[in-house]
C-alpha positions as a printed NumPy array, in Angstrom:
array([[ -54.743,  -34.759, -176.722],
       [ -56.714,  -32.4  , -174.698],
       [ -57.42 ,  -34.527, -171.762],
       [ -53.695,  -34.974, -171.161],
       [ -53.249,  -30.9  , -170.834],
       [ -56.211,  -31.073, -168.523],
       [ -54.835,  -33.5  , -166.49 ],
       [ -52.141,  -31.326, -166.181],
       [ -54.376,  -28.204, -165.428],
       [ -55.868,  -30.862, -162.533],
       [ -53.07 ,  -31.177, -161.21 ],
       [ -52.348,  -27.433, -160.832],
       [ -55.729,  -26.901, -159.367],
       [ -54.795,  -29.78 , -156.49 ],
       [ -51.414,  -27.329, -155.678],
       [ -53.959,  -24.509, -155.703],
       [ -56.187,  -26.311, -153.455],
       [ -53.158,  -27.504, -150.898],
       [ -52.46 ,  -24.071, -150.734],
       [ -56.047,  -22.859, -149.711],
       [ -56.983,  -21.173, -152.902],
       [ -60.102,  -21.926, -155.07 ],
       [ -58.915,  -24.713, -156.75 ],
       [ -58.617,  -23.968, -160.369],
       [ -55.298,  -24.891, -162.634],
       [ -54.486,  -23.799, -166.389],
       [ -52.13 ,  -24.299, -169.083],
       [ -51.715,  -22.821, -171.752],
       [ -49.909,  -24.576, -175.194],
       [ -48.763,  -23.746, -178.619],
       [ -48.281,  -26.277, -181.465],
       [ -48.159,  -28.467, -178.833],
       [ -45.461,  -27.731, -176.56 ],
       [ -46.246,  -26.2  , -173.161],
       [ -45.588,  -22.091, -172.62 ],
       [ -47.028,  -22.281, -169.305],
       [ -49.021,  -23.463, -166.546],
       [ -50.81 ,  -22.012, -163.102],
       [ -53.067,  -22.039, -160.658],
       [ -54.831,  -19.367, -158.418],
       [ -53.162,  -17.195, -155.928],
       [ -55.468,  -15.071, -155.113],
       [ -54.858,  -15.405, -151.498],
       [ -51.477,  -16.025, -151.906],
       [ -50.852,  -12.712, -154.03 ],
       [ -53.728,  -10.46 , -152.462],
       [ -54.334,   -9.958, -156.238],
       [ -57.925,  -10.453, -157.428],
       [ -55.88 ,  -11.035, -160.743],
       [ -54.418,  -13.628, -159.841],
       [ -56.438,  -16.572, -161.125],
       [ -55.329,  -19.445, -162.796],
       [ -56.148,  -18.22 , -166.71 ],
       [ -54.35 ,  -14.778, -166.171],
       [ -51.143,  -16.389, -164.446],
       [ -51.196,  -18.128, -167.841],
       [ -51.181,  -15.71 , -170.326],
       [ -48.721,  -13.903, -168.279],
       [ -46.321,  -16.793, -168.495],
       [ -46.739,  -17.619, -171.968],
       [ -46.892,  -14.407, -173.28 ],
       [ -43.688,  -13.302, -171.967],
       [ -42.22 ,  -16.996, -172.848],
       [ -43.169,  -15.915, -176.608],
       [ -42.092,  -12.239, -176.561],
       [ -45.484,  -10.812, -177.457],
       [ -49.024,   -9.932, -176.339],
       [ -50.499,  -11.468, -178.797],
       [ -51.428,  -15.313, -178.346],
       [ -52.626,  -16.512, -181.776],
       [ -52.019,  -19.868, -181.992],
       [ -52.372,  -20.704, -178.31 ],
       [ -54.738,  -22.814, -176.219],
       [ -55.66 ,  -22.666, -173.275],
       [ -56.659,  -25.484, -170.746],
       [ -58.985,  -24.687, -167.746],
       [ -60.292,  -26.724, -165.309],
       [ -63.542,  -23.6  , -164.322],
       [ -65.284,  -22.064, -167.273],
       [ -63.966,  -18.52 , -167.066],
       [ -65.391,  -15.622, -165.268],
       [ -65.411,  -12.261, -167.291],
       [ -62.044,  -11.121, -166.304],
       [ -60.337,  -14.241, -167.894],
       [ -62.61 ,  -13.999, -170.526],
       [ -61.782,  -10.572, -171.159],
       [ -58.069,  -10.776, -171.023],
       [ -58.808,  -13.654, -173.62 ],
       [ -59.799,  -11.893, -176.602],
       [ -58.038,   -8.752, -175.717],
       [ -54.569,  -11.068, -175.577],
       [ -56.324,  -12.699, -179.119],
       [ -55.674,  -16.095, -177.571],
       [ -56.893,  -19.061, -180.635],
       [ -58.771,  -21.198, -178.117],
       [ -59.755,  -21.909, -174.707],
       [ -60.717,  -25.463, -173.669],
       [ -62.279,  -25.758, -170.172],
       [ -63.438,  -28.467, -167.788],
       [ -66.558,  -27.425, -165.821],
       [ -69.581,  -25.095, -166.024],
       [ -69.677,  -21.607, -163.458],
       [ -73.128,  -21.495, -163.652],
       [ -72.961,  -18.131, -161.062],
       [ -70.103,  -16.445, -163.154],
       [ -69.232,  -18.266, -166.916],
       [ -68.183,  -16.312, -169.106],
       [ -67.638,  -18.834, -171.544],
       [ -71.359,  -19.758, -172.207],
       [ -72.645,  -20.594, -168.767],
       [ -74.333,  -16.5  , -167.694],
       [ -72.5  ,  -15.144, -171.318],
       [ -70.588,  -15.806, -173.86 ],
       [ -67.99 ,  -12.828, -173.791],
       [ -65.578,  -14.274, -176.811],
       [ -68.572,  -14.864, -178.923],
       [ -69.912,  -11.052, -178.586],
       [ -69.212,   -9.556, -181.939],
       [ -69.096,   -6.14 , -180.503],
       [ -65.581,   -6.883, -179.373],
       [ -64.417,   -8.96 , -182.769],
       [ -62.714,  -11.097, -180.969],
       [ -60.571,  -14.027, -182.302],
       [ -60.979,  -16.449, -179.166],
       [ -62.887,  -19.556, -179.254],
       [ -63.908,  -21.765, -176.692],
       [ -65.255,  -25.522, -176.418],
       [ -66.382,  -26.595, -172.803],
       [ -67.019,  -30.392, -171.176],
       [ -63.541,  -31.855, -171.405],
       [ -62.68 ,  -34.563, -168.408],
       [ -65.903,  -31.693, -166.421],
       [ -66.918,  -34.191, -163.847],
       [ -63.181,  -34.293, -162.638],
       [ -62.932,  -30.828, -162.875],
       [ -65.719,  -30.388, -160.814],
       [ -64.76 ,  -32.418, -157.98 ],
       [ -61.661,  -30.665, -156.455],
       [ -64.216,  -27.272, -156.698],
       [ -66.798,  -29.438, -154.954],
       [ -64.595,  -30.553, -152.645],
       [ -63.116,  -27.94 , -151.757],
       [ -66.656,  -25.899, -151.046],
       [ -68.41 ,  -28.471, -149.573],
       [ -67.017,  -27.754, -145.832],
       [ -67.342,  -23.689, -146.241],
       [ -71.531,  -24.558, -147.102],
       [ -72.161,  -26.603, -144.248],
       [ -70.222,  -23.397, -141.812],
       [ -72.619,  -21.001, -143.641]])
């Protein structure tokens, strides 16, 4: 089932790419039911917090009528950054499953394990590598022409 949810997140990532956003997508589920889906919208919203994960968590909290995301799983195509990993812990999200590692800013094991920091007393578990190659591909395609220009 993880692969199915991650494919839905990949669909969101493709929407982000089509809008000129960094192609990251996310879906949030509880008890096998979709609560929210989103993709990066920082450029469109002129908002540094409009990451796919943040938008998903906001939608899910509204749908649940509770800021606590206990029992929920967030599927995201790219390893969460410090902001998103912090929001996962603060929202009491139960689990995050991500595809591609982020060696530069990833805070679920690559650079730092923010949800695993005992000082935060977090409860968010994470797993990586679900459809990792498929999740990395849109990011590589998005950044390749930008790197060539630089």
